């Protein structure tokens, strides 16, 4: 299922229905190449896939296969294992690596090293060599290897995916002219499933793909059929299928073709994990991935559980009125995000939006009561100016049950709600003096919110003394400085340990930052008491 070098094929842009339809009974498997290569990929795809293709390592004692099979099994995902690096050596150039001299011993050793996990409940099928016709593999050797693998794992399927049209017609790049297909007169006796990978097309209407499929089927009749869905995007796709957002309809096109084929057994996606120079499925927006999820659910009959409530955090609101945080439903499938609503003073204000961006997905944030950690999703919402100074709360609606209030972080102004103000003006204030008994007096305010009592922070050098709210009545002159308000004065008893020390005061901004305020004392900035 590796990406072949193919000629660009012009295709008509066919916009079909996105209505989710059930799969026909013959399609039994849906999954990704690379869909379980790591815990992130497994967590993202486990709810709507039941297979993943993984590849062996050249190190026969490597632990990758063991770790992946162990992780996949509890979630009903079986492995399709590419044995390429067990059987084939000199693989520095992937296009031309050759059969290992000791291939039989290598297979036996690898089998023995992983024997306890290579069982029918964990493994679905094996590939002997990817695209053997395209790579001009000696097919008598291929048949021997397929039979050898079958003798080790008689219960498993052997699958062969070939490049179309390169492997069949020999229509490859200038460096290749494979003849293996034309020279082979066998029947692939130990191969159970076959398929073609052909990308950058609309498969329902692409005549080259339709012709190659008919040719391959007639050449090897009676085989079950694998469809390899185009699950990556690069600039070449732009000229044949359109922008990345078109890949959702491309997926539907592949699904429709597979559903119409009575020989179809599996619909796979190339590729989930990242591929140099391309946008792969892991990077697709939720507009595309929602189509993958719908197709996977229809084929696998999987779905979400209902064991956990929606959760998340409300980070706060910045001085531009942008509310941020994250939310999730731990039971959700990929890109199933709880609806978010914000309330102002307890009254519904509107819906909160999620960016449709793969970078906004958070792995490790959303812990389910049962099962692995799933994905969280960041949100970002511009609030209207009418919400300035009002308590704002955000509720996440569970996909199956009630709404939950998102807990603000501790730094959110107004916690347990969040309150925001503009930040056009810095805070200001004045410390009158500190009495001999340690009572500091003065005033502070934030002109961006003149009706709000703000805070003053005291410090002695690098030592923080404490932060206190100014709640006392002030004179008109202070109100004029602040732009309004009448509760900006403070009178604070400082702790005894500050006696004899130089003390500074800072006016705190309601959103972020602070400003040191002058005083009547000493140098105009530093006050003291008790013998200072």
GROMACS .gro file of N, CA, C and O in nm, residues 335-407:
model
  292
  335UNK      N    1  -1.311   1.335   1.606
  335UNK     CA    2  -1.380   1.456   1.560
  335UNK      C    3  -1.524   1.467   1.607
  335UNK      O    4  -1.597   1.554   1.559
  336UNK      N    5  -1.568   1.383   1.697
  336UNK     CA    6  -1.696   1.403   1.762
  336UNK      C    7  -1.671   1.491   1.885
  336UNK      O    8  -1.614   1.446   1.984
  337UNK      N    9  -1.713   1.615   1.876
  337UNK     CA   10  -1.681   1.712   1.979
  337UNK      C   11  -1.810   1.760   2.046
  337UNK      O   12  -1.911   1.784   1.978
  338UNK      N   13  -1.808   1.776   2.178
  338UNK     CA   14  -1.930   1.823   2.245
  338UNK      C   15  -1.963   1.966   2.204
  338UNK      O   16  -1.873   2.049   2.186
  339UNK      N   17  -2.091   1.994   2.190
  339UNK     CA   18  -2.133   2.131   2.161
  339UNK      C   19  -2.104   2.218   2.283
  339UNK      O   20  -2.125   2.177   2.397
  340UNK      N   21  -2.055   2.339   2.258
  340UNK     CA   22  -2.021   2.431   2.365
  340UNK      C   23  -2.111   2.555   2.356
  340UNK      O   24  -2.126   2.613   2.248
  341UNK      N   25  -2.168   2.595   2.469
  341UNK     CA   26  -2.248   2.716   2.477
  341UNK      C   27  -2.192   2.806   2.586
  341UNK      O   28  -2.149   2.757   2.692
  342UNK      N   29  -2.191   2.936   2.562
  342UNK     CA   30  -2.148   3.027   2.668
  342UNK      C   31  -2.269   3.104   2.723
  342UNK      O   32  -2.365   3.132   2.651
  343UNK      N   33  -2.261   3.133   2.852
  343UNK     CA   34  -2.367   3.205   2.922
  343UNK      C   35  -2.308   3.329   2.987
  343UNK      O   36  -2.195   3.327   3.037
  344UNK      N   37  -2.384   3.438   2.985
  344UNK     CA   38  -2.342   3.565   3.043
  344UNK      C   39  -2.440   3.600   3.154
  344UNK      O   40  -2.560   3.614   3.129
  345UNK      N   41  -2.387   3.610   3.277
  345UNK     CA   42  -2.476   3.631   3.393
  345UNK      C   43  -2.585   3.525   3.398
  345UNK      O   44  -2.700   3.553   3.434
  346UNK      N   45  -2.550   3.403   3.358
  346UNK     CA   46  -2.644   3.292   3.362
  346UNK      C   47  -2.742   3.287   3.247
  346UNK      O   48  -2.829   3.199   3.243
  347UNK      N   49  -2.731   3.378   3.150
  347UNK     CA   50  -2.823   3.384   3.036
  347UNK      C   51  -2.748   3.339   2.911
  347UNK      O   52  -2.635   3.381   2.886
  348UNK      N   53  -2.813   3.254   2.832
  348UNK     CA   54  -2.749   3.200   2.711
  348UNK      C   55  -2.700   3.313   2.620
  348UNK      O   56  -2.773   3.407   2.589
  349UNK      N   57  -2.572   3.303   2.580
  349UNK     CA   58  -2.513   3.407   2.496
  349UNK      C   59  -2.484   3.362   2.354
  349UNK      O   60  -2.485   3.442   2.262
  350UNK      N   61  -2.456   3.233   2.334
  350UNK     CA   62  -2.426   3.185   2.201
  350UNK      C   63  -2.345   3.056   2.206
  350UNK      O   64  -2.316   3.002   2.312
  351UNK      N   65  -2.312   3.008   2.088
  351UNK     CA   66  -2.237   2.883   2.077
  351UNK      C   67  -2.089   2.913   2.057
  351UNK      O   68  -2.052   3.011   1.992
  352UNK      N   69  -2.005   2.829   2.113
  352UNK     CA   70  -1.861   2.842   2.103
  352UNK      C   71  -1.811   2.753   1.990
  352UNK      O   72  -1.857   2.640   1.975
  353UNK      N   73  -1.717   2.803   1.913
  353UNK     CA   74  -1.671   2.728   1.796
  353UNK      C   75  -1.536   2.664   1.819
  353UNK      O   76  -1.456   2.710   1.900
  354UNK      N   77  -1.513   2.555   1.747
  354UNK     CA   78  -1.383   2.488   1.745
  354UNK      C   79  -1.314   2.521   1.613
  354UNK      O   80  -1.378   2.522   1.508
  355UNK      N   81  -1.183   2.544   1.614
  355UNK     CA   82  -1.113   2.556   1.485
  355UNK      C   83  -1.100   2.419   1.421
  355UNK      O   84  -1.078   2.319   1.489
  356UNK      N   85  -1.118   2.413   1.289
  356UNK     CA   86  -1.105   2.286   1.218
  356UNK      C   87  -0.959   2.268   1.178
  356UNK      O   88  -0.921   2.283   1.063
  357UNK      N   89  -0.878   2.235   1.276
  357UNK     CA   90  -0.734   2.233   1.258
  357UNK      C   91  -0.677   2.115   1.336
  357UNK      O   92  -0.705   2.099   1.455
  358UNK      N   93  -0.599   2.032   1.268
  358UNK     CA   94  -0.544   1.913   1.334
  358UNK      C   95  -0.457   1.951   1.453
  358UNK      O   96  -0.449   1.876   1.551
  359UNK      N   97  -0.392   2.068   1.449
  359UNK     CA   98  -0.307   2.109   1.560
  359UNK      C   99  -0.389   2.142   1.684
  359UNK      O  100  -0.333   2.155   1.794
  360UNK      N  101  -0.520   2.158   1.669
  360UNK     CA  102  -0.606   2.190   1.784
  360UNK      C  103  -0.650   2.064   1.858
  360UNK      O  104  -0.722   2.074   1.957
  361UNK      N  105  -0.606   1.947   1.812
  361UNK     CA  106  -0.640   1.823   1.881
  361UNK      C  107  -0.536   1.794   1.988
  361UNK      O  108  -0.416   1.804   1.964
  362UNK      N  109  -0.582   1.757   2.105
  362UNK     CA  110  -0.494   1.738   2.220
  362UNK      C  111  -0.496   1.592   2.262
  362UNK      O  112  -0.600   1.540   2.303
  363UNK      N  113  -0.382   1.525   2.251
  363UNK     CA  114  -0.373   1.389   2.298
  363UNK      C  115  -0.329   1.388   2.443
  363UNK      O  116  -0.240   1.461   2.483
  364UNK      N  117  -0.393   1.307   2.524
  364UNK     CA  118  -0.355   1.294   2.663
  364UNK      C  119  -0.437   1.381   2.757
  364UNK      O  120  -0.413   1.383   2.876
  365UNK      N  121  -0.536   1.455   2.703
  365UNK     CA  122  -0.614   1.545   2.785
  365UNK      C  123  -0.746   1.485   2.831
  365UNK      O  124  -0.803   1.529   2.931
  366UNK      N  125  -0.798   1.390   2.758
  366UNK     CA  126  -0.936   1.347   2.779
  366UNK      C  127  -0.938   1.204   2.831
  366UNK      O  128  -0.933   1.109   2.755
  367UNK      N  129  -0.945   1.186   2.961
  367UNK     CA  130  -0.938   1.054   3.022
  367UNK      C  131  -1.078   0.996   3.039
  367UNK      O  132  -1.166   1.058   3.099
  368UNK      N  133  -1.098   0.877   2.984
  368UNK     CA  134  -1.226   0.808   2.998
  368UNK      C  135  -1.227   0.725   3.126
  368UNK      O  136  -1.123   0.689   3.181
  369UNK      N  137  -1.348   0.695   3.174
  369UNK     CA  138  -1.359   0.608   3.291
  369UNK      C  139  -1.314   0.467   3.259
  369UNK      O  140  -1.266   0.393   3.344
  370UNK      N  141  -1.334   0.428   3.134
  370UNK     CA  142  -1.286   0.297   3.088
  370UNK      C  143  -1.221   0.317   2.952
  370UNK      O  144  -1.267   0.396   2.872
  371UNK      N  145  -1.113   0.248   2.927
  371UNK     CA  146  -1.046   0.262   2.800
  371UNK      C  147  -0.935   0.365   2.806
  371UNK      O  148  -0.911   0.427   2.909
  372UNK      N  149  -0.866   0.385   2.694
  372UNK     CA  150  -0.749   0.472   2.693
  372UNK      C  151  -0.787   0.619   2.689
  372UNK      O  152  -0.903   0.656   2.675
  373UNK      N  153  -0.689   0.701   2.703
  373UNK     CA  154  -0.708   0.845   2.686
  373UNK      C  155  -0.747   0.874   2.542
  373UNK      O  156  -0.692   0.819   2.448
  374UNK      N  157  -0.844   0.963   2.524
  374UNK     CA  158  -0.887   1.002   2.390
  374UNK      C  159  -0.849   1.147   2.364
  374UNK      O  160  -0.777   1.208   2.441
  375UNK      N  161  -0.900   1.204   2.257
  375UNK     CA  162  -0.859   1.336   2.214
  375UNK      C  163  -0.943   1.446   2.277
  375UNK      O  164  -1.065   1.434   2.288
  376UNK      N  165  -0.875   1.554   2.317
  376UNK     CA  166  -0.944   1.676   2.353
  376UNK      C  167  -0.931   1.774   2.238
  376UNK      O  168  -0.846   1.759   2.149
  377UNK      N  169  -1.015   1.877   2.238
  377UNK     CA  170  -1.016   1.973   2.129
  377UNK      C  171  -1.016   2.115   2.185
  377UNK      O  172  -1.098   2.147   2.272
  378UNK      N  173  -0.925   2.197   2.139
  378UNK     CA  174  -0.921   2.334   2.186
  378UNK      C  175  -1.033   2.415   2.121
  378UNK      O  176  -1.077   2.386   2.010
  379UNK      N  177  -1.079   2.517   2.192
  379UNK     CA  178  -1.177   2.609   2.135
  379UNK      C  179  -1.127   2.752   2.149
  379UNK      O  180  -1.042   2.783   2.232
  380UNK      N  181  -1.183   2.839   2.067
  380UNK     CA  182  -1.145   2.980   2.066
  380UNK      C  183  -1.266   3.058   2.018
  380UNK      O  184  -1.315   3.034   1.907
  381UNK      N  185  -1.315   3.148   2.102
  381UNK     CA  186  -1.438   3.219   2.069
  381UNK      C  187  -1.423   3.367   2.098
  381UNK      O  188  -1.385   3.407   2.209
  382UNK      N  189  -1.453   3.451   2.001
  382UNK     CA  190  -1.455   3.596   2.020
  382UNK      C  191  -1.589   3.636   2.082
  382UNK      O  192  -1.695   3.616   2.022
  383UNK      N  193  -1.584   3.693   2.202
  383UNK     CA  194  -1.704   3.734   2.272
  383UNK      C  195  -1.739   3.878   2.237
  383UNK      O  196  -1.650   3.961   2.214
  384UNK      N  197  -1.866   3.912   2.234
  384UNK     CA  198  -1.905   4.051   2.204
  384UNK      C  199  -1.866   4.144   2.319
  384UNK      O  200  -1.853   4.103   2.435
  385UNK      N  201  -1.850   4.274   2.286
  385UNK     CA  202  -1.812   4.372   2.387
  385UNK      C  203  -1.917   4.385   2.496
  385UNK      O  204  -1.886   4.432   2.607
  386UNK      N  205  -2.037   4.344   2.469
  386UNK     CA  206  -2.142   4.352   2.571
  386UNK      C  207  -2.115   4.261   2.689
  386UNK      O  208  -2.178   4.274   2.794
  387UNK      N  209  -2.019   4.169   2.675
  387UNK     CA  210  -1.989   4.078   2.785
  387UNK      C  211  -1.879   4.130   2.877
  387UNK      O  212  -1.845   4.064   2.975
  388UNK      N  213  -1.823   4.249   2.848
  388UNK     CA  214  -1.717   4.305   2.933
  388UNK      C  215  -1.767   4.320   3.076
  388UNK      O  216  -1.874   4.376   3.101
  389UNK      N  217  -1.689   4.268   3.169
  389UNK     CA  218  -1.720   4.284   3.310
  389UNK      C  219  -1.827   4.191   3.363
  389UNK      O  220  -1.860   4.197   3.482
  390UNK      N  221  -1.880   4.104   3.278
  390UNK     CA  222  -1.986   4.013   3.322
  390UNK      C  223  -1.929   3.872   3.341
  390UNK      O  224  -1.837   3.832   3.269
  391UNK      N  225  -1.980   3.796   3.437
  391UNK     CA  226  -1.933   3.657   3.455
  391UNK      C  227  -1.978   3.570   3.338
  391UNK      O  228  -2.096   3.565   3.304
  392UNK      N  229  -1.880   3.502   3.277
  392UNK     CA  230  -1.906   3.416   3.162
  392UNK      C  231  -1.877   3.272   3.201
  392UNK      O  232  -1.772   3.242   3.260
  393UNK      N  233  -1.969   3.182   3.170
  393UNK     CA  234  -1.950   3.039   3.192
  393UNK      C  235  -1.967   2.967   3.059
  393UNK      O  236  -2.036   3.016   2.969
  394UNK      N  237  -1.904   2.852   3.046
  394UNK     CA  238  -1.916   2.771   2.925
  394UNK      C  239  -1.958   2.630   2.964
  394UNK      O  240  -1.902   2.570   3.056
  395UNK      N  241  -2.058   2.578   2.892
  395UNK     CA  242  -2.109   2.444   2.918
  395UNK      C  243  -2.080   2.354   2.798
  395UNK      O  244  -2.101   2.393   2.683
  396UNK      N  245  -2.031   2.234   2.826
  396UNK     CA  246  -2.008   2.133   2.723
  396UNK      C  247  -2.121   2.033   2.726
  396UNK      O  248  -2.151   1.976   2.831
  397UNK      N  249  -2.186   2.012   2.613
  397UNK     CA  250  -2.298   1.919   2.605
  397UNK      C  251  -2.245   1.780   2.570
  397UNK      O  252  -2.191   1.758   2.461
  398UNK      N  253  -2.260   1.687   2.662
  398UNK     CA  254  -2.221   1.549   2.635
  398UNK      C  255  -2.294   1.500   2.511
  398UNK      O  256  -2.409   1.538   2.485
  399UNK      N  257  -2.227   1.414   2.433
  399UNK     CA  258  -2.287   1.365   2.309
  399UNK      C  259  -2.410   1.279   2.334
  399UNK      O  260  -2.491   1.257   2.244
  400UNK      N  261  -2.423   1.228   2.456
  400UNK     CA  262  -2.535   1.138   2.485
  400UNK      C  263  -2.616   1.177   2.608
  400UNK      O  264  -2.717   1.114   2.635
  401UNK      N  265  -2.571   1.277   2.684
  401UNK     CA  266  -2.643   1.307   2.808
  401UNK      C  267  -2.637   1.457   2.836
  401UNK      O  268  -2.635   1.538   2.745
  402UNK      N  269  -2.632   1.494   2.964
  402UNK     CA  270  -2.648   1.633   3.005
  402UNK      C  271  -2.523   1.716   2.981
  402UNK      O  272  -2.415   1.665   2.953
  403UNK      N  273  -2.540   1.848   2.998
  403UNK     CA  274  -2.429   1.942   2.983
  403UNK      C  275  -2.352   1.955   3.113
  403UNK      O  276  -2.405   1.936   3.222
  404UNK      N  277  -2.224   1.989   3.099
  404UNK     CA  278  -2.135   2.007   3.213
  404UNK      C  279  -2.068   2.142   3.203
  404UNK      O  280  -2.020   2.181   3.096
  405UNK      N  281  -2.061   2.214   3.315
  405UNK     CA  282  -1.991   2.342   3.316
  405UNK      C  283  -1.841   2.318   3.313
  405UNK      O  284  -1.789   2.239   3.393
  406UNK      N  285  -1.771   2.383   3.221
  406UNK     CA  286  -1.626   2.369   3.214
  406UNK      C  287  -1.562   2.449   3.328
  406UNK      O  288  -1.592   2.567   3.346
  407UNK      N  289  -1.474   2.386   3.402
  407UNK     CA  290  -1.411   2.448   3.517
  407UNK      C  291  -1.304   2.546   3.472
  407UNK      O  292  -1.211   2.508   3.402
   0.00000   0.00000   0.00000
